[in-house]
Short mmCIF file of C-alpha atoms in Angstrom, two decimals:
data_model
loop_
_atom_site.label_atom_id
_atom_site.label_comp_id
_atom_site.label_asym_id
_atom_site.label_seq_id
_atom_site.Cartn_x
_atom_site.Cartn_y
_atom_site.Cartn_z
CA UNK B 1 103.24 126.81 120.18
CA UNK B 2 99.85 127.43 117.95
CA UNK B 3 99.31 131.80 118.79
CA UNK B 4 95.34 131.46 119.17
CA UNK B 5 93.44 134.41 119.52
CA UNK B 6 92.82 134.17 123.02
CA UNK B 7 96.93 134.26 123.12
CA UNK B 8 96.84 137.02 121.26
CA UNK B 9 94.66 139.00 123.88
CA UNK B 10 97.20 138.63 126.07
CA UNK B 11 99.44 141.52 124.45
CA UNK B 12 100.10 144.25 126.19
CA UNK B 13 98.74 146.50 123.17
CA UNK B 14 96.05 144.76 123.68
CA UNK B 15 94.84 145.44 127.40
CA UNK B 16 92.46 147.19 126.86
CA UNK B 17 90.41 145.99 123.63
CA UNK B 18 86.76 144.74 124.28
CA UNK B 19 85.65 141.05 123.00
CA UNK B 20 81.99 141.86 121.38
CA UNK B 21 81.60 138.59 118.78
CA UNK B 22 81.96 135.84 117.77
CA UNK B 23 83.69 133.69 121.50
CA UNK B 24 83.28 130.32 119.97
CA UNK B 25 86.17 131.53 117.62
CA UNK B 26 88.63 132.45 120.22
CA UNK B 27 91.23 128.97 119.95
CA UNK B 28 92.10 130.35 116.09
CA UNK B 29 95.32 129.87 115.10
CA UNK B 30 97.08 133.24 114.12
CA UNK B 31 99.32 133.27 111.04
CA UNK B 32 99.33 136.65 109.69
CA UNK B 33 98.35 140.12 110.15
CA UNK B 34 97.17 143.13 108.25
CA UNK B 35 95.06 145.99 107.75
CA UNK B 36 92.05 145.41 105.19
CA UNK B 37 91.55 148.20 103.04
CA UNK B 38 89.20 146.88 100.41
CA UNK B 39 86.32 143.70 100.77
CA UNK B 40 87.19 141.58 98.59
CA UNK B 41 88.80 139.10 101.00
CA UNK B 42 88.58 136.33 98.44
CA UNK B 43 92.02 138.52 96.35
CA UNK B 44 93.78 139.22 99.50
CA UNK B 45 93.20 136.84 102.15
CA UNK B 46 94.27 133.75 104.28
CA UNK B 47 93.86 131.55 106.45
CA UNK B 48 94.98 132.06 110.31
CA UNK B 49 94.86 135.65 109.21
CA UNK B 50 94.44 138.65 111.27
CA UNK B 51 92.92 141.75 109.77
CA UNK B 52 93.05 145.32 111.61
CA UNK B 53 90.10 147.23 110.21
CA UNK B 54 87.92 151.19 110.87
CA UNK B 55 85.37 148.52 108.54
CA UNK B 56 85.36 152.04 106.32
CA UNK B 57 85.64 149.58 103.25
CA UNK B 58 82.57 147.61 103.81
CA UNK B 59 80.27 150.66 104.88
CA UNK B 60 78.13 151.65 102.02
CA UNK B 61 78.41 147.43 101.80
CA UNK B 62 74.20 146.11 101.42
CA UNK B 63 73.28 143.17 104.42
CA UNK B 64 72.94 140.38 102.15
CA UNK B 65 77.30 142.41 100.56
CA UNK B 66 77.77 142.08 104.41
CA UNK B 67 76.15 138.80 105.45
CA UNK B 68 78.55 137.10 101.58
CA UNK B 69 81.61 138.98 102.81
CA UNK B 70 81.66 137.06 106.48
CA UNK B 71 80.55 133.99 104.71
CA UNK B 72 83.81 134.15 102.43
CA UNK B 73 85.47 135.43 105.81
CA UNK B 74 84.98 132.29 107.79
CA UNK B 75 85.16 130.31 104.18
CA UNK B 76 89.10 131.59 103.57
CA UNK B 77 90.33 131.09 107.38
CA UNK B 78 90.58 134.35 108.90
CA UNK B 79 91.14 134.53 112.64
CA UNK B 80 89.88 137.85 113.65
CA UNK B 81 89.01 141.30 112.87
CA UNK B 82 90.44 143.73 115.34
CA UNK B 83 88.37 147.48 115.16
CA UNK B 84 89.05 150.75 115.68
CA UNK B 85 86.80 153.30 115.27
CA UNK B 86 87.37 156.84 114.27
CA UNK B 87 86.16 159.68 112.43
CA UNK B 88 85.00 157.62 109.39
CA UNK B 89 83.18 155.17 111.08
CA UNK B 90 81.85 155.65 115.04
CA UNK B 91 79.41 152.74 115.67
CA UNK B 92 79.84 148.82 114.64
CA UNK B 93 76.68 148.09 112.99
CA UNK B 94 74.47 145.54 114.22
CA UNK B 95 74.67 143.40 111.76
CA UNK B 96 77.81 143.65 111.54
CA UNK B 97 78.18 141.13 115.32
CA UNK B 98 75.79 139.40 114.45
CA UNK B 99 77.78 137.92 111.37
CA UNK B 100 80.76 137.64 113.01
CA UNK B 101 78.67 134.88 115.87
CA UNK B 102 76.89 133.63 112.98
CA UNK B 103 80.44 132.85 111.05
CA UNK B 104 82.88 132.47 115.07
CA UNK B 105 85.14 134.82 113.90
CA UNK B 106 86.45 137.06 116.90
CA UNK B 107 85.34 140.64 116.70
CA UNK B 108 88.23 142.97 118.61
CA UNK B 109 87.41 146.29 119.67
CA UNK B 110 90.35 148.80 120.13
CA UNK B 111 91.45 152.22 121.55
CA UNK B 112 91.67 155.13 119.07
CA UNK B 113 94.93 155.62 121.00
CA UNK B 114 96.09 152.13 120.16
CA UNK B 115 98.00 152.12 117.59
CA UNK B 116 97.99 149.35 114.63
CA UNK B 117 101.99 148.29 114.61
CA UNK B 118 102.20 148.05 118.27
CA UNK B 119 99.63 145.37 117.48
CA UNK B 120 101.01 143.85 114.14
CA UNK B 121 105.26 144.19 116.26
CA UNK B 122 103.24 141.79 119.12
CA UNK B 123 102.32 139.28 116.66
CA UNK B 124 104.65 139.63 114.02
CA UNK B 125 107.23 138.91 117.00
CA UNK B 126 105.36 135.97 118.98
CA UNK B 127 105.19 134.86 115.01
CA UNK B 128 109.07 134.98 113.77
CA UNK B 129 109.97 133.70 117.43
CA UNK B 130 107.16 130.52 116.94
CA UNK B 131 108.51 129.81 113.54
CA UNK B 132 111.97 129.82 114.67
CA UNK B 133 111.78 127.06 117.68
CA UNK B 134 109.70 125.06 114.63
CA UNK B 135 112.12 124.88 112.36
CA UNK B 136 114.85 124.27 115.91
CA UNK B 137 113.01 121.22 116.34
CA UNK B 138 112.19 120.31 112.66
CA UNK B 139 116.33 120.50 112.32
CA UNK B 140 116.68 118.61 115.68
CA UNK B 141 114.29 115.63 114.50
CA UNK B 142 115.36 115.88 110.59
CA UNK B 143 118.82 114.73 112.26
CA UNK B 144 117.64 112.07 114.39
CA UNK B 145 116.16 110.15 111.85
CA UNK B 146 118.72 110.62 109.26
CA UNK B 147 120.84 109.58 112.13
CA UNK B 148 118.46 106.26 112.17
CA UNK B 149 118.16 105.71 108.88
CA UNK B 150 122.23 104.85 108.80
CA UNK B 151 121.14 102.02 111.54
CA UNK B 152 118.42 100.61 109.01
CA UNK B 153 115.70 100.23 111.30
CA UNK B 154 112.82 97.76 110.99
CA UNK B 155 108.98 99.50 110.17
CA UNK B 156 108.33 98.70 114.53
CA UNK B 157 111.55 100.50 115.17
CA UNK B 158 110.12 103.82 113.67
CA UNK B 159 107.39 103.62 114.68
CA UNK B 160 108.41 103.16 118.52
CA UNK B 161 110.75 105.99 118.28
CA UNK B 162 108.08 108.14 116.72
CA UNK B 163 105.76 106.58 120.00
CA UNK B 164 108.61 108.34 121.64
CA UNK B 165 108.67 111.33 120.22
CA UNK B 166 104.57 112.39 120.16
CA UNK B 167 104.17 110.39 122.96
CA UNK B 168 101.24 108.96 121.81
CA UNK B 169 100.50 104.75 119.88
CA UNK B 170 101.32 105.08 116.50
CA UNK B 171 99.97 102.37 114.25
CA UNK B 172 100.80 101.21 110.89
CA UNK B 173 98.13 100.01 108.24
CA UNK B 174 98.19 98.08 105.16
CA UNK B 175 95.08 98.48 102.93
CA UNK B 176 92.84 99.70 104.81
CA UNK B 177 91.89 97.47 107.60
CA UNK B 178 94.97 95.37 108.36
CA UNK B 179 97.38 96.00 111.39
CA UNK B 180 100.32 95.71 109.58
CA UNK B 181 103.17 97.53 112.54
CA UNK B 182 102.01 99.09 115.33
CA UNK B 183 103.34 99.77 119.57
CA UNK B 184 99.66 98.93 120.72
CA UNK B 185 97.71 95.89 118.31
CA UNK B 186 94.99 95.95 120.93
CA UNK B 187 94.00 99.52 118.89
CA UNK B 188 93.77 98.34 115.05
CA UNK B 189 90.51 96.80 116.37
CA UNK B 190 88.57 99.94 116.00
CA UNK B 191 84.81 101.78 114.79
CA UNK B 192 84.81 105.49 112.89
CA UNK B 193 82.22 107.51 114.43
CA UNK B 194 82.87 110.49 112.34
CA UNK B 195 85.61 111.87 110.10
CA UNK B 196 86.82 115.21 109.57
CA UNK B 197 89.80 116.24 106.62
CA UNK B 198 92.04 118.79 108.12
CA UNK B 199 93.26 122.24 106.89
CA UNK B 200 96.27 121.97 105.36
CA UNK B 201 98.87 123.59 107.44
CA UNK B 202 102.31 125.46 105.71
CA UNK B 203 104.20 123.39 107.61
CA UNK B 204 102.98 119.87 106.69
CA UNK B 205 103.37 117.98 102.81
CA UNK B 206 100.42 115.31 103.61
CA UNK B 207 96.93 115.43 104.08
CA UNK B 208 95.51 114.80 107.13
CA UNK B 209 92.38 113.69 108.38
CA UNK B 210 91.03 113.29 112.31
CA UNK B 211 87.64 110.83 112.93
CA UNK B 212 86.80 110.04 116.30
CA UNK B 213 86.15 105.85 116.47
CA UNK B 214 85.47 103.48 119.60
CA UNK B 215 88.13 100.95 120.14
CA UNK B 216 86.79 97.38 121.04
CA UNK B 217 88.27 96.36 124.17
CA UNK B 218 87.04 100.26 125.24
CA UNK B 219 84.34 100.05 124.24
CA UNK B 220 82.97 103.23 126.59
CA UNK B 221 84.56 105.92 125.48
CA UNK B 222 85.36 108.37 122.39
CA UNK B 223 88.89 108.69 121.06
CA UNK B 224 90.10 110.95 118.21
CA UNK B 225 93.20 109.80 115.72
CA UNK B 226 95.22 111.26 113.44
CA UNK B 227 95.64 109.62 110.10
CA UNK B 228 97.73 110.22 107.16
CA UNK B 229 97.77 108.14 103.87
CA UNK B 230 101.74 107.23 103.02
CA UNK B 231 102.31 107.49 99.34
CA UNK B 232 103.44 104.38 97.83
CA UNK B 233 104.67 102.35 94.72
CA UNK B 234 102.31 99.41 94.00
CA UNK B 235 98.73 98.41 94.63
CA UNK B 236 99.57 98.52 98.07
CA UNK B 237 97.68 101.40 100.12
CA UNK B 238 99.26 102.45 103.50
CA UNK B 239 98.19 104.78 106.25
CA UNK B 240 99.60 105.57 109.75
CA UNK B 241 97.23 106.42 113.00
CA UNK B 242 98.65 108.60 115.20
CA UNK B 243 95.70 107.35 118.62
CA UNK B 244 95.09 110.95 121.04
CA UNK B 245 94.88 108.34 123.67
CA UNK B 246 97.15 111.46 125.53
CA UNK B 247 97.12 114.43 124.41
CA UNK B 248 96.62 116.06 121.08
CA UNK B 249 99.08 116.22 118.13
CA UNK B 250 100.52 119.42 118.71
CA UNK B 251 102.82 121.48 115.74
CA UNK B 252 105.81 119.71 117.39
CA UNK B 253 104.07 116.19 117.00
CA UNK B 254 103.23 118.12 113.45
CA UNK B 255 107.23 117.71 112.56
CA UNK B 256 107.96 114.41 113.44
CA UNK B 257 105.16 112.87 111.47
CA UNK B 258 105.85 114.62 109.20
CA UNK B 259 109.36 113.19 108.71
CA UNK B 260 108.49 109.82 109.36
CA UNK B 261 105.98 109.56 106.90
CA UNK B 262 108.82 110.55 104.71
CA UNK B 263 111.23 108.11 106.55
CA UNK B 264 108.72 105.70 106.56
CA UNK B 265 107.60 106.34 102.33
CA UNK B 266 111.09 105.76 101.11
CA UNK B 267 111.59 101.98 103.62
CA UNK B 268 108.24 101.51 101.47
CA UNK B 269 109.87 102.70 98.01
CA UNK B 270 113.14 100.47 98.98
CA UNK B 271 110.68 97.99 99.59
CA UNK B 272 108.61 97.71 96.23
CA UNK B 273 112.28 98.34 94.74
CA UNK B 274 112.69 95.06 95.87
CA UNK B 275 110.31 93.42 95.21
CA UNK B 276 110.68 93.84 92.14
CA UNK B 277 113.71 92.47 91.71
CA UNK B 278 112.99 89.83 93.03
CA UNK B 279 110.16 89.51 91.21
CA UNK B 280 111.76 90.04 87.79
CA UNK B 281 114.08 87.34 88.70
CA UNK B 282 111.80 84.95 90.23
CA UNK B 283 109.92 85.47 85.77
CA UNK B 284 113.52 84.67 84.65
CA UNK B 285 113.49 81.64 86.77
CA UNK B 286 109.42 80.50 85.15
CA UNK B 287 111.00 81.01 81.24
CA UNK B 288 113.44 79.14 81.85
CA UNK B 289 110.89 76.10 82.72
CA UNK B 290 108.27 77.29 80.11
CA UNK B 291 110.98 78.06 76.80
CA UNK B 292 113.61 74.89 78.19
CA UNK B 293 116.49 76.43 79.11
CA UNK B 294 118.13 74.47 81.14
CA UNK B 295 121.01 72.27 79.55
CA UNK B 296 121.62 70.05 82.44
CA UNK B 297 119.15 67.96 85.58
CA UNK B 298 120.90 70.14 87.54
CA UNK B 299 119.74 73.35 86.06
CA UNK B 300 116.17 72.06 86.42
CA UNK B 301 116.50 70.74 89.76
CA UNK B 302 117.71 73.98 91.09
CA UNK B 303 115.14 76.00 88.84
CA UNK B 304 112.41 73.71 90.49
CA UNK B 305 113.80 73.85 93.62
CA UNK B 306 113.54 77.46 94.05
CA UNK B 307 109.77 77.66 92.65
CA UNK B 308 108.92 74.78 94.96
CA UNK B 309 108.05 72.17 92.17
CA UNK B 310 109.19 68.56 92.99
CA UNK B 311 110.77 66.62 90.01
CA UNK B 312 107.52 64.27 89.02
CA UNK B 313 105.41 66.31 90.04
CA UNK B 314 101.82 66.89 87.23
CA UNK B 315 101.14 70.39 85.85
CA UNK B 316 98.38 72.55 83.99
CA UNK B 317 99.03 75.66 82.63
CA UNK B 318 96.26 78.51 82.78
CA UNK B 319 96.63 82.07 80.98
CA UNK B 320 94.25 84.89 80.62
CA UNK B 321 94.24 86.42 77.54
CA UNK B 322 92.70 90.32 78.12
CA UNK B 323 93.29 91.64 74.65
CA UNK B 324 89.86 91.37 73.96
CA UNK B 325 88.00 94.65 73.59
CA UNK B 326 85.34 97.14 75.41
CA UNK B 327 87.84 97.15 78.73
CA UNK B 328 88.28 99.81 80.15
CA UNK B 329 91.11 101.72 81.12
CA UNK B 330 90.26 101.08 84.92
CA UNK B 331 90.33 97.53 84.48
CA UNK B 332 93.70 97.57 81.91
CA UNK B 333 96.57 94.70 82.88
CA UNK B 334 98.53 98.13 84.36
CA UNK B 335 96.54 96.70 87.34
CA UNK B 336 98.50 92.67 86.85
CA UNK B 337 99.28 93.07 90.44
CA UNK B 338 96.56 93.31 92.13
CA UNK B 339 95.03 90.83 89.21
CA UNK B 340 97.06 88.30 90.22
CA UNK B 341 96.41 89.05 94.00
CA UNK B 342 93.05 88.57 92.92
CA UNK B 343 92.42 84.89 91.23
CA UNK B 344 95.32 83.86 93.22
CA UNK B 345 93.54 83.81 95.81
CA UNK B 346 90.44 81.78 94.43
CA UNK B 347 93.63 79.31 92.51
CA UNK B 348 94.25 79.06 96.55
CA UNK B 349 91.28 77.36 97.01
CA UNK B 350 92.37 74.03 94.92
CA UNK B 351 95.32 74.16 94.58
CA UNK B 352 98.65 75.34 96.96
CA UNK B 353 101.63 74.47 95.00
CA UNK B 354 101.37 77.04 91.96
CA UNK B 355 104.01 80.38 89.80
CA UNK B 356 101.91 83.29 88.05
CA UNK B 357 103.47 85.10 85.54
CA UNK B 358 102.90 88.52 83.78
CA UNK B 359 103.63 89.44 80.25
CA UNK B 360 102.58 92.06 78.36
CA UNK B 361 97.95 90.86 77.30
CA UNK B 362 98.52 87.42 79.44
CA UNK B 363 98.29 86.21 83.18
CA UNK B 364 100.28 82.76 83.07
CA UNK B 365 99.65 80.34 85.62
CA UNK B 366 101.89 77.15 86.17
CA UNK B 367 99.64 74.84 88.74
CA UNK B 368 101.56 71.15 90.21
CA UNK B 369 98.00 69.72 90.52
CA UNK B 370 97.22 65.82 90.92
CA UNK B 371 93.31 66.39 88.80
CA UNK B 372 92.65 65.35 86.17
CA UNK B 373 92.03 67.10 83.21
CA UNK B 374 87.96 66.63 83.70
CA UNK B 375 88.36 68.10 87.58
CA UNK B 376 90.68 70.49 86.74
CA UNK B 377 88.38 72.13 84.42
CA UNK B 378 86.13 72.36 86.65
CA UNK B 379 87.74 73.73 89.49
CA UNK B 380 89.61 76.52 87.18
CA UNK B 381 85.83 77.41 86.26
CA UNK B 382 84.91 78.05 89.43
CA UNK B 383 87.78 79.33 90.80
CA UNK B 384 87.03 82.90 87.15
CA UNK B 385 83.77 82.70 88.01
CA UNK B 386 84.68 83.62 91.71
CA UNK B 387 87.37 86.12 90.57
CA UNK B 388 84.75 87.54 88.00
CA UNK B 389 81.83 88.34 90.85
CA UNK B 390 84.12 90.72 92.24
CA UNK B 391 81.96 94.24 91.00
CA UNK B 392 85.81 95.75 90.35
CA UNK B 393 86.37 92.94 87.90
CA UNK B 394 82.37 91.72 86.58
CA UNK B 395 82.62 92.97 83.78
CA UNK B 396 86.58 92.87 82.59
CA UNK B 397 86.77 90.29 79.38
CA UNK B 398 89.42 87.81 79.00
CA UNK B 399 89.43 85.06 77.54
CA UNK B 400 90.82 81.51 79.23
CA UNK B 401 93.16 78.97 77.38
CA UNK B 402 94.04 75.10 79.81
CA UNK B 403 96.57 73.04 78.57
CA UNK B 404 95.98 69.50 79.15
CA UNK B 405 98.06 67.24 82.36
CA UNK B 406 101.79 67.97 81.79
CA UNK B 407 104.68 66.60 83.31
CA UNK B 408 107.99 68.98 83.74
CA UNK B 409 109.79 67.71 80.75
CA UNK B 410 106.83 68.66 78.89
CA UNK B 411 106.02 72.44 80.39
CA UNK B 412 107.06 73.92 76.71
CA UNK B 413 104.53 71.65 75.34
CA UNK B 414 101.45 72.62 77.29
CA UNK B 415 102.03 76.13 77.37
CA UNK B 416 102.37 75.69 73.90
CA UNK B 417 98.95 74.71 73.67
CA UNK B 418 96.97 76.86 76.71
CA UNK B 419 98.56 80.18 73.45
CA UNK B 420 97.36 78.00 70.71
CA UNK B 421 93.48 77.79 72.17
CA UNK B 422 93.80 81.82 72.96
CA UNK B 423 95.49 82.32 69.20
CA UNK B 424 92.22 80.77 67.53
CA UNK B 425 90.24 82.71 70.54
CA UNK B 426 91.35 85.71 69.01
CA UNK B 427 90.98 85.01 65.48
CA UNK B 428 87.65 83.87 65.91
CA UNK B 429 86.81 87.29 67.46
CA UNK B 430 85.70 84.88 71.16
CA UNK B 431 85.03 86.89 74.30
CA UNK B 432 84.68 85.15 77.37
CA UNK B 433 85.33 81.91 76.68
CA UNK B 434 87.25 79.24 79.33
CA UNK B 435 88.45 76.80 76.15
CA UNK B 436 90.42 73.03 77.73
CA UNK B 437 93.21 72.40 75.03
CA UNK B 438 90.86 68.60 75.01
CA UNK B 439 87.92 71.03 73.70
CA UNK B 440 89.28 71.94 70.55
CA UNK B 441 88.42 68.19 69.40
CA UNK B 442 90.07 67.43 65.66
CA UNK B 443 91.46 70.90 65.73
CA UNK B 444 94.50 69.40 67.76
CA UNK B 445 96.37 67.69 64.93
CA UNK B 446 96.60 70.11 62.60
CA UNK B 447 97.54 72.92 66.00
CA UNK B 448 101.56 70.99 65.88
CA UNK B 449 102.15 72.24 62.69
CA UNK B 450 105.26 74.36 61.50
CA UNK B 451 104.44 75.99 58.27
CA UNK B 452 100.02 77.54 58.33
CA UNK B 453 100.82 76.44 54.66
CA UNK B 454 100.87 73.12 55.39
CA UNK B 455 96.85 73.11 56.65
CA UNK B 456 96.14 73.40 53.55
CA UNK B 457 96.43 70.15 52.26
CA UNK B 458 93.87 68.66 54.76
CA UNK B 459 91.40 71.14 52.67
CA UNK B 460 89.21 69.32 50.21
CA UNK B 461 90.36 70.54 46.70
CA UNK B 462 86.60 70.72 45.78
CA UNK B 463 86.34 73.35 48.75
CA UNK B 464 89.98 75.06 47.28
CA UNK B 465 88.13 75.60 44.03
CA UNK B 466 84.75 77.14 45.86
CA UNK B 467 86.52 79.04 47.71
CA UNK B 468 89.03 81.02 45.17
CA UNK B 469 86.06 81.60 42.86
CA UNK B 470 82.66 81.98 44.94
CA UNK B 471 84.14 82.44 48.92
CA UNK B 472 79.92 83.05 49.45
CA UNK B 473 79.07 79.93 48.71
CA UNK B 474 81.41 77.80 51.23
CA UNK B 475 80.13 80.79 53.69
CA UNK B 476 76.31 79.14 52.87
CA UNK B 477 78.10 75.93 53.14
CA UNK B 478 79.63 76.15 56.59
CA UNK B 479 76.68 77.86 57.86
CA UNK B 480 73.96 75.27 56.15
CA UNK B 481 75.74 72.84 57.98
CA UNK B 482 75.86 73.86 61.37
CA UNK B 483 72.45 73.93 61.38
CA UNK B 484 71.75 70.91 60.27
CA UNK B 485 71.10 71.17 56.49
CA UNK B 486 68.00 73.36 57.34
CA UNK B 487 67.09 76.19 54.53
CA UNK B 488 64.98 78.69 56.76
CA UNK B 489 67.68 78.69 59.50
CA UNK B 490 70.68 79.18 57.34
CA UNK B 491 68.86 82.28 55.74
CA UNK B 492 68.33 83.71 58.63
CA UNK B 493 71.62 83.65 60.64
CA UNK B 494 72.80 85.20 56.85
CA UNK B 495 69.91 87.68 56.31
CA UNK B 496 69.12 86.35 52.90
CA UNK B 497 65.74 84.70 51.33
CA UNK B 498 65.35 80.37 52.19
CA UNK B 499 65.36 80.72 47.96
CA UNK B 500 68.45 82.12 48.07
CA UNK B 501 69.53 79.44 50.46
CA UNK B 502 68.46 76.78 48.81
CA UNK B 503 69.81 78.30 45.56
CA UNK B 504 73.66 78.40 46.57
CA UNK B 505 73.60 74.43 47.88
CA UNK B 506 71.66 72.83 44.98
CA UNK B 507 74.92 75.24 43.49
CA UNK B 508 77.30 73.30 45.08
CA UNK B 509 76.06 69.77 44.75
CA UNK B 510 76.44 70.54 40.40
CA UNK B 511 79.76 72.82 41.02
CA UNK B 512 81.72 69.98 43.57
CA UNK B 513 79.76 66.46 43.12
CA UNK B 514 77.91 66.80 47.07
CA UNK B 515 76.33 63.86 48.53
CA UNK B 516 74.93 65.40 51.82
CA UNK B 517 74.11 61.70 52.13
CA UNK B 518 77.09 60.55 52.75
CA UNK B 519 78.84 61.40 56.65
CA UNK B 520 82.34 60.51 55.10
CA UNK B 521 82.04 63.70 52.88
CA UNK B 522 80.30 65.65 54.99
CA UNK B 523 83.36 65.13 58.10
CA UNK B 524 85.88 65.89 55.06
CA UNK B 525 84.11 69.08 54.30
CA UNK B 526 82.82 70.59 57.99
CA UNK B 527 87.02 70.07 58.57
CA UNK B 528 87.88 71.00 55.82
CA UNK B 529 85.79 74.27 56.26
CA UNK B 530 86.92 74.97 59.32
CA UNK B 531 90.37 75.03 59.13
CA UNK B 532 89.73 77.20 55.42
CA UNK B 533 88.51 79.59 58.04
CA UNK B 534 91.30 78.82 60.65
CA UNK B 535 93.99 79.77 57.66
CA UNK B 536 92.18 82.88 56.48
CA UNK B 537 92.33 84.76 59.39
CA UNK B 538 95.89 83.37 60.38
CA UNK B 539 97.42 84.85 57.24
#
């Protein structure tokens, strides 16, 4: 159905024409025709256009300018030049012929008696008839797809329908390498030899590429494929492949493919909407479990059954917090679907029963397991390290909080434990930390308080007094105790002179009557200093 330059030479108006250059471009498609009046071809030239000319507009161009003109014509996709010699230009310059051959643009010479109007009428009449046939064919195809939509077809039905229309085998790929559906599964296994993007046509809305491949079950011959990406929501990528085993894809075939891609896009949107609805319902169920939003044991059993958990199962809650700095835009939680999927792949290595939930900058996993806290921590750490070893996530910053082992009734407490860990890590500006609740040690005793002001009663009065009047002394004391009462390392961390550090400690001894030989007193001071830091960063 495509009009080519070779077809055009069969027009009655071109019977006496002569092809003098560009024989390799005879298969170029013709989409229009016009009279060339100026050399600025980039301003008026179009893909598939035939140019009628006497070459008078190019007469005064230098050889460099002429070469540039034909390069631009080739880049634009000019289909052919039809030249008529007259009293203004009586001879086609030899370098014009050379440039047409080099750029594979057919150069056709016509007789002086041949009228431009006759050629233009032949071309436009053919194109108009061709477009009418294509439009009629498009309407027929569109109506067929509309009728099929009313029957709520499966993806396989849509692909089978397209295969009948083309006819060529087709495949539908999910995530580039996995054959999701196909009318011939063997064709999904192939090796690409070369790939080329196709120029966009007037009647195509999607991007196409053609590639040469070798199929594993047909290793002795190369075959052609037409590929088009199917737009969709979510992180999954979909691609339709036309295996051109029987014939090259025609214009009529493209009409069918365009309708198919649009139809598949709508089906994928419906599937995505349903998935999001189911996910929203599932997230609500998980929240009911975490916040104990059930009134009876029957309601609890319904929740557990929906999540495929049992009443006697034991759990750990793991929360990943991305609200730390230095994450690039492409690695934000907007990509949470992909992150959950990849994390889940590594969690699955160790545990089969778990659910996940995304909340703003956090991803929550409720993992059913029979491991001790120590063994669980080792496994989840290994899973996290495997995840961060992926190139895409290698610089991804997040903290991880791990609860104690819990039964189903204490999940709200386990959830609070994991959140408290992340709260402390955020307040202390920690990054890339994996911390379990038991790692907090004595701090666990103070995290259950409902009022942060209650923590001050665990801070020795003399520490509170020093904090009020000389807070830098408490900071020095904290660093001094952390470094086993070493003046030199204390001074290095605080960027002060060792004598200054020693002076401050002596002053503390005088003000607070601290006995650094008493381990019980030092324990109370250590705990007090840490609680004080926690209180100050929380308020």
